[in-house]
Amino acid sequence: MEKKTVSLDTIVSLAKRRGFIYPGSEIYGGLAGTFDYGPLGVTLKKNIENLWWRQFVESRDDMYGIDAAILMNPKAWEASGHVSGFSDPLIECEKCKRRFRADHLDNPSTCPECGGKLGEARQFNMMFATKAGAAEDESATVYLRPETAGGIFVNFKNVVDSFHPKLPFGIAQIGKAFRNEIAPREFVFRVRELEQMEIEYFVRPGEWEASFEEWHGLMHAFAAELGIKKEDIHDLEVEGDDLAHYSKRTIDFEFDYPFGRKELWGLAYRTDFDLSAHQEHSGQKLEYLDDSTGEKFIPHVIEPSLGVGRTLLAVLLSAYHEDELGGETRAVLKLPAKIAPVKAMVSPLLKNKPELVGKAREVRALLQKVHPAIAWDDNGNIGKRYRRQDEIGTPFCITIDFDTLENGTVTLRDRDSGEQERLTVEEVAARIQAVI
Ligand code: ATP
């Protein structure tokens, strides 16, 4: 029997134990809202980012990737409205002094922690400010970007001038963003230092609806590729006061996290708000000249915005299973092979037989030509080695035994079914190649 629901604690402890994600600055007692990615976590994260980048940037002729500076001229954040309006309602308990986001509370007058009286809500700007250079005065204030999108808009003119793209086209960026969240919580779901994969897709004003639909479909397809089940994702059509003033339509992609149905990604039609605001504040023309009609206008934009940490958490929650295999309960991460941090593990049946070890090393070197992430494990018995790889999501285990020395075949064990087959090394290489 398979157990389907998984608690956040299970994932947090697996992530720490197996080297995916650690609390930030842990030996000093941590720092709220920060996490450090360990060896397996950083690889899983990069694999997710690379899949996104390959799919949405490299393999498309209409996309341009950039990597803009995290520190930007503060005028950019005045133009975008972040200096005046990027805030959440903060409320403090008069008794225990704990702070909460007022819009996240069921009862806005009583402290959910101590039952004390809550004070008045006030707006709290979430941008991290710092000082650039040696001057300490107001003029030296700069912000750590609260979203990667800002760097995209200020480079619109550069990309147009360098590449002369035809509409529709997009600019994409993966990078860090910083938000001084009032109450960081739920592991990597709400952090203060986050990573985003964002696209600004520029369109003619009359074409936004078709483009919005297209990106909607592409985002759902990307979720499926990551192994996130369709039934765990829900479209929330953002309406009324929740819709940002510049957006004509926004869909939040919500995921069923163990702590509730919460935003995973966003897809927004932002009209020409951003480019118009940057044009006004910078004094630079940010219009697009349509060669065919001679018309000049500010393109409108569709924004698919994906948080990397929230994605990785949804991937881990979706992949985690506990099942019975060979009379034992095991924990297994059924990660898609494309993003699994380790693609296969090679091991000699016995580690004290030099002829098996030598052959296994040879097999590993051959398979590493298909993909470098082929692990080696000769610790403990084979069953234990399999369990260790199951828990980190390695799709295949390959064992070299005495038959290998006789006829060149190895045992290939499949992570999900636990089934074992005898194959030649070339067949194993082809099997791995086909899924990564
Ligand atoms: P929320 O309402 O949950 O605070 P948001 O609507 O402010 O999120 P956006 O501004 O739309 O989020 O940011 C785009 C994406 O960036 C989100 O869909 C999410 O994946 C990610 N993201 C935003 N804030 C955080 C955070 N504090 N920690 C982790 N990821 C975040």
Coordinates of C-alpha atoms and ligand atoms in Angstrom, one line a residue:
M1 CA 0.0 0.0 0.0
E2 CA 1.3 3.4 -0.9
K3 CA 1.0 6.3 1.5
K4 CA 0.1 9.4 -0.4
T5 CA 0.0 12.3 2.0
V6 CA 3.3 13.5 3.3
S7 CA 3.9 15.9 6.1
L8 CA 6.2 18.9 5.8
D9 CA 8.3 17.6 8.7
T10 CA 9.1 14.4 6.7
I11 CA 10.4 16.5 3.8
V12 CA 12.3 18.9 6.0
S13 CA 14.0 16.1 7.8
L14 CA 14.8 14.1 4.7
A15 CA 16.1 17.3 3.1
K16 CA 18.5 17.9 6.0
R17 CA 19.6 14.3 6.6
R18 CA 20.4 13.6 2.9
G19 CA 22.0 17.0 2.1
F20 CA 19.3 18.7 0.1
I21 CA 18.5 21.8 2.2
Y22 CA 19.9 23.0 5.5
P23 CA 18.7 25.9 7.7
G24 CA 20.7 29.0 6.9
S25 CA 23.7 29.8 9.3
E26 CA 22.6 26.8 11.4
I27 CA 25.6 26.6 13.8
Y28 CA 24.7 30.1 14.9
G29 CA 21.1 29.2 15.6
G30 CA 19.9 30.0 12.1
L31 CA 18.6 33.2 10.5
A32 CA 14.9 33.3 9.9
G33 CA 13.8 33.1 6.2
T34 CA 17.1 31.8 4.9
F35 CA 18.1 28.3 3.8
D36 CA 21.3 26.8 2.4
Y37 CA 21.2 24.2 -0.4
G38 CA 23.5 21.2 0.2
P39 CA 25.1 19.1 -2.5
L40 CA 22.0 17.2 -3.6
G41 CA 19.7 20.3 -3.2
V42 CA 21.9 22.6 -5.4
T43 CA 22.0 19.9 -8.1
L44 CA 18.2 19.4 -8.0
K45 CA 17.7 23.2 -8.1
K46 CA 20.1 23.7 -11.0
N47 CA 18.5 20.8 -12.9
I48 CA 15.1 22.5 -12.5
E49 CA 16.5 25.8 -13.6
N50 CA 18.4 24.3 -16.5
L51 CA 15.2 22.5 -17.7
W52 CA 13.3 25.8 -17.6
W53 CA 16.2 27.7 -19.3
R54 CA 16.6 25.1 -22.1
Q55 CA 12.9 24.9 -22.7
F56 CA 11.9 28.6 -22.5
V57 CA 15.1 30.3 -23.6
E58 CA 17.6 28.2 -25.5
S59 CA 15.2 26.2 -27.6
R60 CA 13.1 29.2 -28.7
D61 CA 14.0 31.9 -31.3
D62 CA 11.7 34.5 -29.6
M63 CA 13.4 34.5 -26.2
Y64 CA 16.4 36.4 -24.8
G65 CA 18.1 35.5 -21.5
I66 CA 19.8 38.0 -19.3
D67 CA 21.5 38.2 -15.9
A68 CA 21.0 41.7 -14.5
A69 CA 22.5 43.1 -11.4
I70 CA 20.7 42.6 -8.1
L71 CA 21.5 46.2 -7.0
M72 CA 19.7 48.6 -9.3
N73 CA 19.4 52.4 -9.5
P74 CA 16.7 53.1 -6.9
K75 CA 14.7 55.2 -9.4
A76 CA 13.8 51.9 -11.1
W77 CA 11.9 50.9 -7.9
E78 CA 10.3 54.3 -7.7
A79 CA 9.0 53.8 -11.2
S80 CA 7.7 50.3 -10.6
G81 CA 5.8 51.5 -7.5
H82 CA 7.8 49.3 -5.1
V83 CA 9.2 52.2 -3.0
S84 CA 5.7 53.5 -2.3
G85 CA 3.7 50.3 -2.5
F86 CA 5.6 47.0 -2.0
S87 CA 4.3 46.5 1.4
D88 CA 2.3 44.0 3.5
P89 CA 0.1 44.8 6.5
L90 CA 2.0 44.2 9.7
I91 CA 0.3 43.7 13.0
E92 CA 2.0 43.2 16.4
C93 CA 0.8 41.5 19.5
E94 CA 0.8 44.0 22.4
K95 CA 1.5 41.2 24.9
C96 CA 4.1 38.9 23.4
K97 CA 5.4 41.4 20.7
R98 CA 5.2 38.7 17.9
R99 CA 4.5 40.1 14.5
F100 CA 2.1 38.8 11.9
R101 CA 0.8 39.5 8.4
A102 CA -2.6 40.9 9.1
D103 CA -4.1 39.4 5.9
H104 CA -2.9 35.9 7.0
L105 CA -4.8 36.0 10.3
D106 CA -8.3 34.5 10.8
N107 CA -9.0 36.8 13.7
P108 CA -7.3 40.2 13.3
S109 CA -7.8 41.2 17.0
T110 CA -6.4 38.3 18.9
C111 CA -2.8 36.9 18.9
P112 CA -2.8 33.3 17.5
E113 CA 0.2 32.5 19.7
C114 CA -0.6 33.9 23.1
G115 CA -4.2 35.1 22.9
G116 CA -3.1 38.7 23.6
K117 CA -4.6 41.8 22.0
L118 CA -3.3 42.7 18.6
G119 CA -2.4 46.3 17.8
E120 CA -3.4 48.3 14.7
A121 CA -2.2 47.1 11.3
R122 CA 0.3 49.3 9.5
Q123 CA 1.9 49.0 6.1
F124 CA 5.5 47.5 6.1
N125 CA 7.7 47.9 3.0
M126 CA 9.3 44.6 2.2
M127 CA 12.3 45.8 0.3
F128 CA 15.7 45.4 1.9
A129 CA 17.6 48.7 1.8
T130 CA 21.3 49.1 2.0
K131 CA 23.9 51.8 1.3
A132 CA 26.1 51.9 -1.9
G133 CA 29.6 53.3 -1.5
A134 CA 31.2 55.1 1.4
A135 CA 28.5 57.8 1.8
E136 CA 25.9 57.1 4.5
D137 CA 23.3 59.7 3.5
E138 CA 19.9 59.2 2.0
S139 CA 21.2 59.5 -1.6
A140 CA 23.3 56.3 -1.2
T141 CA 20.2 54.1 -0.4
V142 CA 19.8 51.2 -2.8
Y143 CA 17.6 48.2 -2.6
L144 CA 18.2 44.5 -3.1
R145 CA 15.8 43.7 -5.9
P146 CA 12.4 42.3 -4.6
E147 CA 11.8 40.6 -8.0
T148 CA 13.9 39.7 -11.0
A149 CA 11.4 41.4 -13.4
G150 CA 12.8 44.8 -12.7
G151 CA 16.1 43.9 -14.2
I152 CA 14.2 42.7 -17.3
F153 CA 12.3 45.9 -17.9
V154 CA 15.3 48.1 -17.6
N155 CA 17.1 46.0 -20.2
F156 CA 14.2 46.0 -22.7
K157 CA 15.8 48.8 -24.8
N158 CA 19.2 47.1 -24.7
V159 CA 17.9 43.8 -26.0
V160 CA 15.8 45.6 -28.7
D161 CA 18.8 47.7 -29.8
S162 CA 21.2 44.6 -29.9
F163 CA 18.9 42.0 -31.5
H164 CA 16.0 43.9 -33.2
P165 CA 13.5 41.2 -32.2
K166 CA 10.1 41.0 -33.8
L167 CA 7.0 41.0 -31.6
P168 CA 6.0 38.9 -29.8
F169 CA 9.3 38.1 -28.0
G170 CA 10.4 37.6 -24.4
I171 CA 13.2 38.4 -22.0
A172 CA 14.0 35.8 -19.3
Q173 CA 16.0 35.8 -16.2
I174 CA 16.8 33.4 -13.3
G175 CA 18.1 35.0 -10.2
K176 CA 17.9 36.0 -6.5
A177 CA 15.4 38.4 -5.1
F178 CA 15.0 39.6 -1.6
R179 CA 11.8 40.3 0.4
N180 CA 11.8 41.3 4.1
E181 CA 8.8 39.0 4.8
I182 CA 7.1 39.8 8.0
A183 CA 6.7 36.1 8.9
P184 CA 8.9 33.8 6.9
R185 CA 7.6 30.2 7.4
E186 CA 6.8 26.8 6.0
F187 CA 10.4 25.9 5.1
V188 CA 11.4 27.3 1.7
F189 CA 7.9 28.3 0.9
R190 CA 8.2 31.8 2.3
V191 CA 11.8 33.0 2.6
R192 CA 13.5 36.4 2.7
E193 CA 16.2 35.5 0.1
L194 CA 14.5 33.7 -2.8
E195 CA 15.1 32.8 -6.4
Q196 CA 12.8 33.4 -9.3
M197 CA 12.6 32.3 -12.9
E198 CA 10.8 35.1 -14.7
I199 CA 9.8 36.0 -18.2
E200 CA 8.4 39.2 -19.6
Y201 CA 6.8 38.3 -22.9
F202 CA 6.1 41.4 -25.0
V203 CA 3.1 41.4 -27.2
R204 CA 1.0 43.8 -29.3
P205 CA -1.8 45.1 -27.2
G206 CA -4.5 43.2 -29.1
E207 CA -2.7 39.9 -28.8
W208 CA -2.4 39.6 -25.0
E209 CA -5.3 37.1 -24.6
A210 CA -3.9 34.5 -27.0
S211 CA -0.4 34.8 -25.5
F212 CA -1.8 34.6 -21.9
E213 CA -3.6 31.3 -22.9
E214 CA -0.4 30.0 -24.5
W215 CA 1.7 30.7 -21.4
H216 CA -1.0 29.2 -19.2
G217 CA -0.7 25.9 -21.1
L218 CA 3.1 26.0 -21.1
M219 CA 3.2 26.5 -17.3
H220 CA 0.9 23.5 -16.7
A221 CA 3.0 21.4 -19.1
F222 CA 6.2 22.4 -17.2
A223 CA 4.6 21.4 -13.9
A224 CA 3.8 18.0 -15.4
E225 CA 7.4 17.6 -16.6
L226 CA 8.6 18.2 -13.0
G227 CA 6.4 15.4 -11.8
I228 CA 3.9 17.8 -10.1
K229 CA 0.5 16.1 -10.5
K230 CA -2.3 17.9 -12.4
E231 CA -4.7 17.3 -9.6
D232 CA -2.5 19.0 -7.0
I233 CA -2.4 22.3 -9.0
H234 CA -5.3 24.7 -9.1
D235 CA -5.8 27.8 -11.1
L236 CA -7.0 30.8 -9.0
E237 CA -8.4 33.6 -11.1
V238 CA -7.3 36.7 -9.0
E239 CA -10.2 39.1 -8.8
G240 CA -11.3 42.4 -7.2
D241 CA -9.0 44.0 -4.6
D242 CA -6.5 41.1 -4.9
L243 CA -5.7 42.0 -8.5
A244 CA -2.7 44.4 -8.7
H245 CA -3.8 47.8 -10.0
Y246 CA -1.8 47.4 -13.2
S247 CA -2.9 43.9 -14.0
K248 CA -5.9 43.1 -16.2
R249 CA -5.8 39.4 -15.5
T250 CA -3.8 37.2 -13.1
I251 CA -3.9 33.5 -12.5
D252 CA -2.2 32.1 -9.4
F253 CA -1.1 28.5 -9.8
E254 CA -1.9 27.1 -6.4
F255 CA -0.4 23.9 -5.1
D256 CA -1.8 21.6 -2.4
Y257 CA 1.1 22.0 0.2
P258 CA 0.7 20.1 3.5
F259 CA 0.0 23.5 5.1
G260 CA -2.8 24.3 2.7
R261 CA -3.5 25.4 -0.9
K262 CA -1.0 28.2 -1.6
E263 CA 0.5 30.1 -4.5
L264 CA 3.2 28.2 -6.4
W265 CA 3.6 30.4 -9.5
G266 CA 1.9 33.5 -10.9
L267 CA 0.9 34.4 -14.5
A268 CA 0.0 38.1 -15.0
Y269 CA -1.0 40.3 -17.8
R270 CA 0.6 43.6 -16.8
T271 CA -0.5 45.7 -19.7
D272 CA 2.1 48.4 -20.7
F273 CA 2.3 49.5 -17.0
D274 CA 6.0 48.8 -16.4
L275 CA 7.5 50.0 -19.7
S276 CA 5.4 53.1 -19.6
A277 CA 6.4 53.9 -16.0
H278 CA 10.1 53.3 -16.8
Q279 CA 9.8 55.5 -19.9
E280 CA 8.3 58.3 -17.8
H281 CA 10.8 58.0 -14.9
S282 CA 14.0 57.5 -17.0
G283 CA 13.1 59.9 -19.7
Q284 CA 14.2 57.2 -22.3
K285 CA 11.9 56.2 -25.1
L286 CA 10.9 52.6 -24.6
E287 CA 8.7 52.3 -27.6
Y288 CA 8.8 49.6 -30.1
L289 CA 8.9 50.4 -33.8
D290 CA 6.9 48.0 -35.9
D291 CA 8.9 47.9 -39.2
S292 CA 6.0 46.6 -41.2
T293 CA 3.5 49.3 -40.3
G294 CA 5.9 52.1 -39.2
E295 CA 3.8 52.3 -36.0
K296 CA 5.5 53.1 -32.6
F297 CA 4.0 51.9 -29.4
I298 CA 4.8 50.5 -26.0
P299 CA 4.3 46.7 -26.0
H300 CA 2.1 45.0 -23.5
V301 CA 3.5 42.2 -21.4
I302 CA 2.6 38.7 -20.1
E303 CA 4.6 37.6 -17.1
P304 CA 5.0 34.0 -16.1
S305 CA 6.7 34.1 -12.7
L306 CA 8.0 31.0 -11.0
G307 CA 9.6 30.8 -7.5
V308 CA 12.4 28.3 -7.6
G309 CA 12.2 27.3 -3.9
R310 CA 8.4 26.8 -4.0
T311 CA 8.9 24.7 -7.1
L312 CA 11.5 22.6 -5.5
L313 CA 9.3 22.0 -2.5
A314 CA 6.3 21.0 -4.7
V315 CA 8.7 18.7 -6.6
L316 CA 9.9 17.0 -3.4
L317 CA 6.3 16.7 -2.0
S318 CA 5.1 15.2 -5.3
A319 CA 8.0 12.8 -5.6
Y320 CA 7.9 11.5 -2.0
H321 CA 6.4 8.1 -1.5
E322 CA 6.4 5.4 1.1
D323 CA 5.7 1.9 -0.2
E324 CA 6.4 -1.8 0.5
L325 CA 9.1 -3.4 -1.4
G326 CA 10.5 -6.9 -0.8
G327 CA 8.6 -7.0 2.6
E328 CA 10.1 -3.7 3.8
T329 CA 8.8 -0.2 3.9
R330 CA 10.9 2.2 2.0
A331 CA 10.9 6.0 1.4
V332 CA 11.5 6.8 -2.2
L333 CA 11.7 10.1 -4.2
K334 CA 10.1 9.3 -7.6
L335 CA 11.8 12.3 -9.2
P336 CA 11.7 12.6 -13.0
A337 CA 15.1 11.3 -14.2
K338 CA 15.7 14.7 -16.0
I339 CA 15.9 16.5 -12.7
A340 CA 17.2 13.8 -10.4
P341 CA 20.5 14.9 -8.8
V342 CA 22.1 11.5 -9.4
K343 CA 21.2 9.6 -12.6
A344 CA 22.4 6.2 -11.6
M345 CA 24.5 4.4 -9.0
V346 CA 27.1 1.7 -9.8
S347 CA 28.3 -0.7 -7.3
P348 CA 30.3 -4.0 -7.1
L349 CA 28.4 -6.8 -5.4
L350 CA 31.3 -7.3 -3.0
K351 CA 33.8 -4.6 -2.2
N352 CA 36.6 -7.0 -1.2
K353 CA 36.8 -8.6 -4.7
P354 CA 39.3 -6.5 -6.7
E355 CA 38.1 -8.0 -10.0
L356 CA 34.5 -6.9 -9.3
V357 CA 35.6 -3.5 -8.1
G358 CA 37.8 -3.0 -11.2
K359 CA 35.0 -4.0 -13.5
A360 CA 32.5 -1.8 -11.7
R361 CA 34.9 1.2 -12.0
E362 CA 35.1 0.5 -15.7
V363 CA 31.3 0.4 -16.1
R364 CA 30.9 3.6 -14.1
A365 CA 33.5 5.4 -16.3
L366 CA 31.6 4.3 -19.4
L367 CA 28.2 5.4 -18.1
Q368 CA 29.7 8.8 -17.1
K369 CA 30.1 9.5 -20.8
V370 CA 26.3 9.5 -20.9
H371 CA 26.0 11.7 -17.8
P372 CA 28.7 12.6 -15.2
A373 CA 26.3 12.3 -12.3
I374 CA 26.8 8.5 -11.8
A375 CA 27.4 7.7 -8.2
W376 CA 29.6 5.0 -6.7
D377 CA 28.5 3.1 -3.6
D378 CA 30.2 0.0 -2.1
N379 CA 29.1 0.5 1.5
G380 CA 26.9 -2.1 3.3
N381 CA 24.9 -4.7 1.6
I382 CA 23.2 -4.2 -1.8
G383 CA 19.7 -3.7 -0.2
K384 CA 21.0 -0.8 1.9
R385 CA 22.7 0.8 -1.1
Y386 CA 19.4 0.6 -3.0
R387 CA 17.4 2.2 -0.1
R388 CA 19.9 5.1 0.1
Q389 CA 19.6 5.8 -3.6
D390 CA 15.7 5.4 -3.4
E391 CA 15.6 8.1 -0.8
I392 CA 17.5 10.6 -2.9
G393 CA 15.6 9.8 -6.1
T394 CA 18.3 8.0 -8.2
P395 CA 16.4 6.4 -11.0
F396 CA 18.7 3.4 -11.6
C397 CA 21.1 1.2 -9.7
I398 CA 23.6 -1.0 -11.5
T399 CA 25.3 -3.9 -9.8
I400 CA 28.4 -5.7 -11.1
D401 CA 28.7 -9.4 -10.1
F402 CA 30.5 -12.5 -11.1
D403 CA 28.3 -13.0 -14.1
T404 CA 29.4 -9.6 -15.4
L405 CA 33.0 -11.0 -15.5
E406 CA 31.7 -14.0 -17.5
N407 CA 29.3 -12.5 -20.0
G408 CA 29.5 -8.7 -19.6
T409 CA 25.9 -8.2 -18.4
V410 CA 25.0 -6.2 -15.3
T411 CA 21.9 -6.0 -13.1
L412 CA 19.9 -2.9 -13.7
R413 CA 17.4 -2.1 -10.9
D414 CA 14.5 0.3 -11.5
R415 CA 13.9 2.7 -8.6
D416 CA 10.1 2.9 -8.9
S417 CA 9.2 -0.8 -9.5
G418 CA 12.2 -2.3 -7.8
E419 CA 12.4 -4.7 -10.8
Q420 CA 15.8 -6.0 -11.9
E421 CA 16.9 -7.0 -15.3
R422 CA 20.2 -8.3 -16.8
L423 CA 21.4 -6.0 -19.6
T424 CA 24.7 -5.2 -21.4
V425 CA 26.4 -2.0 -20.4
E426 CA 25.5 -0.5 -23.8
E427 CA 21.8 -1.3 -23.1
V428 CA 22.1 0.3 -19.7
A429 CA 23.7 3.4 -21.2
A430 CA 20.8 3.6 -23.8
R431 CA 18.2 3.2 -21.0
I432 CA 19.7 6.1 -19.1
Q433 CA 20.2 8.3 -22.1
A434 CA 16.5 7.8 -23.1
V435 CA 15.2 9.4 -19.9
I436 CA 17.6 12.1 -18.9
Ligands
ATP1 P1 2.6 35.6 -1.7 O1 1.2 36.1 -2.0 O2 2.6 34.1 -1.4 O3 3.4 36.5 -0.8 P2 3.3 37.0 -4.1 O4 2.0 37.1 -4.8 O5 3.8 38.2 -3.4 O6 3.4 35.7 -3.2 P3 4.8 37.3 -6.5 O7 5.1 38.7 -6.2 O8 3.7 37.0 -7.6 O9 4.4 36.5 -5.2 O10 6.1 36.5 -6.9 C1 6.2 35.6 -7.9 C2 6.6 34.2 -7.4 O11 7.8 34.3 -6.6 C3 5.6 33.5 -6.5 O12 4.6 32.9 -7.3 C4 6.5 32.6 -5.7 O13 6.7 31.4 -6.5 C5 7.8 33.3 -5.5 N1 7.8 34.0 -4.2 C6 7.3 35.2 -3.9 N2 7.6 35.5 -2.6 C7 8.3 34.5 -2.1 C8 8.9 34.2 -0.9 N3 8.9 35.0 0.1 N4 9.6 33.0 -0.7 C9 9.6 32.1 -1.7 N5 9.1 32.3 -2.9 C10 8.5 33.5 -3.1

